Coordinates of C-alpha atoms in Angstrom, one line a residue:
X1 CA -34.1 -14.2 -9.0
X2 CA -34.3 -11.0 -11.4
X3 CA -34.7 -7.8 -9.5
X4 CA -37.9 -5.6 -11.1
X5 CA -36.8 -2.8 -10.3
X6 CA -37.7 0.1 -13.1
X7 CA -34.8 2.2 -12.6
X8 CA -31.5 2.1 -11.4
X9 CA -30.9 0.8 -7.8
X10 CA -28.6 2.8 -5.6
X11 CA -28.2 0.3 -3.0
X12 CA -28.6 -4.0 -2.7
X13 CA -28.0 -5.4 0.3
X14 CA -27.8 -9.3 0.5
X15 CA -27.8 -10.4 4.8
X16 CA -27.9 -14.1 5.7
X17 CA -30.2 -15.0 8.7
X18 CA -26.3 -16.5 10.3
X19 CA -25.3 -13.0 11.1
X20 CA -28.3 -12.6 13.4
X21 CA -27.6 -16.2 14.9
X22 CA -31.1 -17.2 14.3
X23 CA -30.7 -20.6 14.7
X24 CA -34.6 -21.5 13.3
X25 CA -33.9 -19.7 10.0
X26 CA -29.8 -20.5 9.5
X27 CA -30.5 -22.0 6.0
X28 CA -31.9 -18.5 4.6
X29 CA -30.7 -15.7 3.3
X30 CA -32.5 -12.0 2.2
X31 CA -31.7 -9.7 -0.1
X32 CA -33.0 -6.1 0.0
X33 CA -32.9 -3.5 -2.2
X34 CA -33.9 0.1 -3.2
X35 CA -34.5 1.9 -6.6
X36 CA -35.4 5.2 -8.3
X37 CA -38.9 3.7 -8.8
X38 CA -39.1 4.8 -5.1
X39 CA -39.8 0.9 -4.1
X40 CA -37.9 -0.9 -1.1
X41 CA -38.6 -4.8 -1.9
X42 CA -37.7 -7.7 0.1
X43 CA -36.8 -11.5 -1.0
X44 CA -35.8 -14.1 1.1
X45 CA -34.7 -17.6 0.0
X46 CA -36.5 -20.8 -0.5
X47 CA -33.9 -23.6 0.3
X48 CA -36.6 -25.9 -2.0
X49 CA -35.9 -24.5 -4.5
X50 CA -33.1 -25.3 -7.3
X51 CA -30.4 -22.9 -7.5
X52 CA -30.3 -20.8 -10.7
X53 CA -33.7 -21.8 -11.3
X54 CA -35.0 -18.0 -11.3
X55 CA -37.4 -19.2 -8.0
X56 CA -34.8 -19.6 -5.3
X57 CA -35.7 -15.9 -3.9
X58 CA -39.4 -15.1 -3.9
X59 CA -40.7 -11.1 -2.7
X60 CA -42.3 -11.4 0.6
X61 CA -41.9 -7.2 0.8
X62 CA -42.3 -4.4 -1.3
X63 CA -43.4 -0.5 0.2
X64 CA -43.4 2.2 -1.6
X65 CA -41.5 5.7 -0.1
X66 CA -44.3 7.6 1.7
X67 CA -43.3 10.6 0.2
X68 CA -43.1 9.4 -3.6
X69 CA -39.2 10.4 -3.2
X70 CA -36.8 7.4 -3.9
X71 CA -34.6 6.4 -1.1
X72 CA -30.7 6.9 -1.2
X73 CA -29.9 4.8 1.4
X74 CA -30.7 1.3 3.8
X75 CA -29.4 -0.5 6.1
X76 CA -30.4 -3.5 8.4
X77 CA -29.9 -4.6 12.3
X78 CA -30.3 -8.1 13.6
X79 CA -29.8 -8.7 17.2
X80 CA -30.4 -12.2 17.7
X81 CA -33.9 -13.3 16.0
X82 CA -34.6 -9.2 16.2
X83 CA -34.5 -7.6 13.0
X84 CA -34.8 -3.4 12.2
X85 CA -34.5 -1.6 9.2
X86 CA -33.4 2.0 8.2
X87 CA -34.3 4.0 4.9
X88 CA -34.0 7.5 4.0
X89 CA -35.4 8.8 1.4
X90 CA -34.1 12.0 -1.3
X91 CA -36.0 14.3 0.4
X92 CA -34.0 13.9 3.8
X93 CA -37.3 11.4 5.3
X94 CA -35.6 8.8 7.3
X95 CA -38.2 5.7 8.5
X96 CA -37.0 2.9 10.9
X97 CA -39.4 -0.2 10.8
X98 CA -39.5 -3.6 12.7
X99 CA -41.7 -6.7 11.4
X100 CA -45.0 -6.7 13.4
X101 CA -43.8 -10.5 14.1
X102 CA -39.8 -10.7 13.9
X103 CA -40.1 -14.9 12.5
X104 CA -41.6 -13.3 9.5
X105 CA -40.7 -10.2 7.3
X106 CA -43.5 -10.1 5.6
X107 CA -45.1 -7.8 7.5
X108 CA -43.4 -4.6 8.4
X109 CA -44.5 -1.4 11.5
X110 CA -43.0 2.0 11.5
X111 CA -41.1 2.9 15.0
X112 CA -39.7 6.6 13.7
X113 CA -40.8 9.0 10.5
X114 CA -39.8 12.3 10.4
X115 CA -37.8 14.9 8.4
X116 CA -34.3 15.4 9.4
X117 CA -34.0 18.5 7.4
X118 CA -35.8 21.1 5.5
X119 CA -37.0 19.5 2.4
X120 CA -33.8 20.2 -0.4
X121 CA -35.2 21.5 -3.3
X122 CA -35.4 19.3 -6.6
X123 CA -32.9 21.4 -8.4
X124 CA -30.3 20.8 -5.3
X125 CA -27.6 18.3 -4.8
X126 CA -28.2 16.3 -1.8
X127 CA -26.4 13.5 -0.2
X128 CA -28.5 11.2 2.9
X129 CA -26.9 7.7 3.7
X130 CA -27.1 5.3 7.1
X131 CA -25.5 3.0 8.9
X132 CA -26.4 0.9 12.2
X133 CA -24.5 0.0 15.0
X134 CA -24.5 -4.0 14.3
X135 CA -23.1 -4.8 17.6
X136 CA -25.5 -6.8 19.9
X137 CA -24.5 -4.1 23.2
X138 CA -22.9 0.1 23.1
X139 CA -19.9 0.8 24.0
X140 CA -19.3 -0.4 27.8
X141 CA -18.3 3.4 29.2
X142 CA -21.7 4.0 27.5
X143 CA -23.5 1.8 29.6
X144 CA -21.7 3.0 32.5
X145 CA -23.0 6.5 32.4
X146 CA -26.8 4.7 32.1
X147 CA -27.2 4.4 28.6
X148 CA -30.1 2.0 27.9
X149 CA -27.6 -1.8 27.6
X150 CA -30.7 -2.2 24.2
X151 CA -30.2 0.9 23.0
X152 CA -30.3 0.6 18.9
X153 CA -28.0 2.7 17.5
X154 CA -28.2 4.6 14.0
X155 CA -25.5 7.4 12.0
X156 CA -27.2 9.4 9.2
X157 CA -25.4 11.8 7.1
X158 CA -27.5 14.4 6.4
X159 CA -26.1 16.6 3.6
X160 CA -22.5 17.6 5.7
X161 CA -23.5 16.6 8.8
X162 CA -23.9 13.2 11.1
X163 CA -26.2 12.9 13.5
X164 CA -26.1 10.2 15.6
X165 CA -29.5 8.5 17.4
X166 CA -30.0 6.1 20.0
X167 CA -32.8 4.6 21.5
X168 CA -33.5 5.0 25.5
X169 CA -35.3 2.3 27.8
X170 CA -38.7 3.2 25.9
X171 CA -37.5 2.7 22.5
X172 CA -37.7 6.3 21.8
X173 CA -35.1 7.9 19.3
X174 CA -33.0 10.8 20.5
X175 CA -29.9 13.0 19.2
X176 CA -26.7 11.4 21.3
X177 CA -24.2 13.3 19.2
X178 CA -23.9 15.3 16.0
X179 CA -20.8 15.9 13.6
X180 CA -19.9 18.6 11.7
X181 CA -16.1 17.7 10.4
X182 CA -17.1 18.7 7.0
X183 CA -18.1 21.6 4.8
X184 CA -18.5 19.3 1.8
X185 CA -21.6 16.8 1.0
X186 CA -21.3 13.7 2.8
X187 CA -21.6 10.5 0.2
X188 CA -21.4 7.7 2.7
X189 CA -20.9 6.7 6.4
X190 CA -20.1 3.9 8.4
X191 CA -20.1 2.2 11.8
X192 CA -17.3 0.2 12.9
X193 CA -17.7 -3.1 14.8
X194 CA -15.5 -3.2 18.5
X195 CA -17.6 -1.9 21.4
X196 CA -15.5 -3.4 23.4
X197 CA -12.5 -0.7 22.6
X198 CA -14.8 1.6 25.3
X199 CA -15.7 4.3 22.0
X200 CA -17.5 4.0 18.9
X201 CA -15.3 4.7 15.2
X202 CA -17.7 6.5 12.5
X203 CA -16.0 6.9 9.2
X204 CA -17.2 9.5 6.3
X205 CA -16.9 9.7 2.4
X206 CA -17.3 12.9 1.1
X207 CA -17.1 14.8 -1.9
X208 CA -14.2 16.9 -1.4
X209 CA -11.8 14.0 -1.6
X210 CA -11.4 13.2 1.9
X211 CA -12.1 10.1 4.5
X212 CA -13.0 11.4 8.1
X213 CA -12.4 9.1 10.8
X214 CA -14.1 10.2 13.8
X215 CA -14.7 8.2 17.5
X216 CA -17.4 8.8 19.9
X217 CA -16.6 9.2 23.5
X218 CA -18.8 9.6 26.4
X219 CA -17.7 12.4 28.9
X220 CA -16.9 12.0 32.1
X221 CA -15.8 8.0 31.9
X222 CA -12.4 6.8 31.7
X223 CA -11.1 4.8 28.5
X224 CA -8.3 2.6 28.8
X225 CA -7.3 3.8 25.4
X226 CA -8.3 6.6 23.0
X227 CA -6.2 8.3 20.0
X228 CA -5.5 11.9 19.5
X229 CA -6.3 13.7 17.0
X230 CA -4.3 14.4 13.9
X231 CA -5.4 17.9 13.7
X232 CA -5.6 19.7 16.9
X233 CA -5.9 22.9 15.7
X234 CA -9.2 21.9 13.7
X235 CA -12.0 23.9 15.1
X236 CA -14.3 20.6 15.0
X237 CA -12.4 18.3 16.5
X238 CA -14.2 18.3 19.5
X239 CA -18.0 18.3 19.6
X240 CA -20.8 18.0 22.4
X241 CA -24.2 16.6 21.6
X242 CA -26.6 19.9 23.8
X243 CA -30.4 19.3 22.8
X244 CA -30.5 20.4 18.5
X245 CA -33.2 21.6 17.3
X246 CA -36.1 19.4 16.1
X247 CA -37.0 19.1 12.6
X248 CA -40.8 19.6 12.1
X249 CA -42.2 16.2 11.7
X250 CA -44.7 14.2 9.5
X251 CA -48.2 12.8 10.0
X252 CA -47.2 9.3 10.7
X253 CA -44.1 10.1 12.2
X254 CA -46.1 12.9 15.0
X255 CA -48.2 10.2 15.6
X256 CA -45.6 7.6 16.8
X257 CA -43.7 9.7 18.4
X258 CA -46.9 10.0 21.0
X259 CA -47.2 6.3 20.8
X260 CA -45.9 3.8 23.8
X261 CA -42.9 2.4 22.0
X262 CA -40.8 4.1 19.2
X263 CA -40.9 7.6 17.6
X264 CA -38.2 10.5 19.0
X265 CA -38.2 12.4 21.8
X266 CA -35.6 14.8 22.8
X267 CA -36.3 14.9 26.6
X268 CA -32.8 15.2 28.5
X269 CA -33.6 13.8 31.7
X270 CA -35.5 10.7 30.2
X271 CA -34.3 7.1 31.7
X272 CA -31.7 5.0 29.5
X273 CA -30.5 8.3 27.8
X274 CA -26.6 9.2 27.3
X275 CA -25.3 12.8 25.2
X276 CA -22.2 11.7 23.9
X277 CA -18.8 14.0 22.1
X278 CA -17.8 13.5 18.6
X279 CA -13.8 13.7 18.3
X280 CA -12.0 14.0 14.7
X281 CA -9.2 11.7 14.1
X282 CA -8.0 11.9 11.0
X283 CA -8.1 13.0 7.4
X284 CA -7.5 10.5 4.9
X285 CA -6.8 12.4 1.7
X286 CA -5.4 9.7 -1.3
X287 CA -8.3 10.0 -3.7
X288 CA -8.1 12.0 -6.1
X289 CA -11.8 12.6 -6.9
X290 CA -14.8 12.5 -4.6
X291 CA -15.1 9.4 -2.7
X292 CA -18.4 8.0 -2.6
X293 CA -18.3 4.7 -0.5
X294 CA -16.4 3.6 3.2
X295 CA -16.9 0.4 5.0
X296 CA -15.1 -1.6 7.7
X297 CA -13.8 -4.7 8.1
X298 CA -15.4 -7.2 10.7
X299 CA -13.2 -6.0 13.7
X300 CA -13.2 -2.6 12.8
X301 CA -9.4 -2.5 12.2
X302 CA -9.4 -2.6 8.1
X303 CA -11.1 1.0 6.3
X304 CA -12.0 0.5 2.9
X305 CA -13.3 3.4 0.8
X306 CA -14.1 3.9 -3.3
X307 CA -14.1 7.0 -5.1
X308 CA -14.4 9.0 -8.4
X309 CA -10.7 7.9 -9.2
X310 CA -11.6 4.3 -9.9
X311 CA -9.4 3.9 -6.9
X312 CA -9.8 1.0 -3.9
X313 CA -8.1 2.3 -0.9
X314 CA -7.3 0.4 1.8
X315 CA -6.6 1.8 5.4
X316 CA -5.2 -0.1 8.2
X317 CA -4.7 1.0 12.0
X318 CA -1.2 1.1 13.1
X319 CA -0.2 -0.5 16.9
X320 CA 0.2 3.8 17.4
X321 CA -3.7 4.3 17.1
X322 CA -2.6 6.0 13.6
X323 CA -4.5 5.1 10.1
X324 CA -2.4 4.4 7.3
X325 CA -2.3 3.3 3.9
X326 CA -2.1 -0.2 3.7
X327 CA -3.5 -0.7 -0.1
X328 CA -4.5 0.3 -3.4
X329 CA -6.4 -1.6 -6.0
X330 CA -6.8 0.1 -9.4
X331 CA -10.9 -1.3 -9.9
X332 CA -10.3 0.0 -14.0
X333 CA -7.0 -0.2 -14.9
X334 CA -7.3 -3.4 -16.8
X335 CA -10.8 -2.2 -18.8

């Protein structure tokens, strides 16, 4: 498989179907990706195929950005044979879409479009990225307090902040948290697997140097264990998730958000709806550049983040709830 894209791509994401446990598709394996051509393409593997043969992964998927503006970020979500994608484009457009028939990506439906900001303006630095929630269920004191047990979950970073959606018993998108740790652009964010610790861990790349660990509590329910802050004195470390206002939307996305399942809706009192508090936990301060890319290990206990240093740092959490250096990894000393 050669990719076509025409310009660089700023993101290539390769999933097998074994991470979704979909048992009728186990032998096949996708790869998606997103370039400046503005052009999100999917491929999926044909087992008949001989390897290195340049057939092995045919496109079943290509869609252009609606707004001509090449995405910065995607991510996937499979929950069992379910599948959903995320995308957000340069201009701050994020789209969530589902396959009209979840056996086959071919064939792809929009469930949310809309702005998340006021449109940057070409000359401007900007910085959008996502991540999912892969887990199959919330965090349990989530559900507790009624939030919807299907509720998909999705972090953006939009410019310095990260808002966090969820989906109530309608499918609808809404606003559960928002963060505002940071006065610098935000390059990346991620979602940490381990629902079962009773909060959610977000972690943040972000220009000025520094790695934000954050968790995401639900007020009013008892943990069995949460860590303090490193920083008490920092005027964000706490953060409640009120009703923010709503970013004017588009066409499409005005139009779904009438429609019977997907689309946003910031309704309060709606069934299978939880606000949630951001807490800061720590800074992580060893690049010395901007750091442009975080990601956790499978249990949510390893952070790994990249920067302008040529640096691979590698962040482990202590037995006292504490992050620490556990590694570094020189990616160009040897070039």
């Amino acid at each position: 498989m050669q990719s076509k894209h025409q310009k660089q791509e700023p993101q290539f994401h390769w999933r097998s179907s074994m991470e979704g446990w979909d048992v009728r598709q186990i032998s096949q394996s996708r790869i998606r990706s997103i370039g400046e051509d503005g052009l999100l393409r999917i491929w999926q593997e044909d087992v008949l195929e001989a390897p290195l043969s340049g057939r092995r992964f045919k496109r079943i998927y290509q869609q252009p950005s609606a707004t001509r503006v090449p995405y910065m970020s995607l991510d996937f979500k499979n929950i069992g044979t379910e599948t959903y994608l995320a995308m957000i484009s340069r201009d701050g457009q994020l789209t969530v879409c589902e396959p009209v028939d979840h056996d086959n990506l071919s064939e792809w439906q929009i469930l949310w479009q809309d702005y998340l900001c006021k449109t940057p303006q070409r000359t401007e630095e900007t910085g959008f990225r996502l991540s999912w929630h892969h887990e199959k269920l919330p965090a349990w004191p989530a559900i507790m307090a009624g939030l919807d047990r299907k509720s998909l979950s999705l972090a953006v970073s939009v410019m310095d902040t990260v808002k966090i959606f969820r989906t109530d018993k309608d499918r609808k998108f809404y606003t559960a948290a928002e963060v505002r740790g940071s006065d610098a652009l935000i390059r990346d964010v991620a979602w940490a697997n381990g629902s079962m610790r009773g909060f959610d861990v977000i972690a943040t790349a972000s220009k000025d140097g520094i790695v934000r660990v954050y968790e995401l509590h639900t007020p009013g329910i008892s943990e069995t264990s949460a860590s303090e802050p490193k920083r008490t004195n920092d005027p964000h470390s706490g953060l409640k998730s009120p009703t923010f206002p709503k970013p004017h939307q588009s066409g499409i996305g005005a139009g779904l958000a009438g429609g019977p399942r997907g689309g946003r809706n910031e309704e309060q009192d709606r069934p299978g709806r939880v606000n949630q508090e951001a807490k800061l936990v720590v800074e992580l301060s060893a690049h010395s550049g901007a750091v442009w890319r975080v990601g956790f290990s499978q249990m949510g206990d390893l952070l790994v983040s990249t920067g302008d240093d040529g640096l691979v740092q590698v962040w482990k959490k202590a037995n006292n709830d504490q992050w620490m250096q556990y590694a570094e990894v020189d990616a160009i000393g040897d070039i």
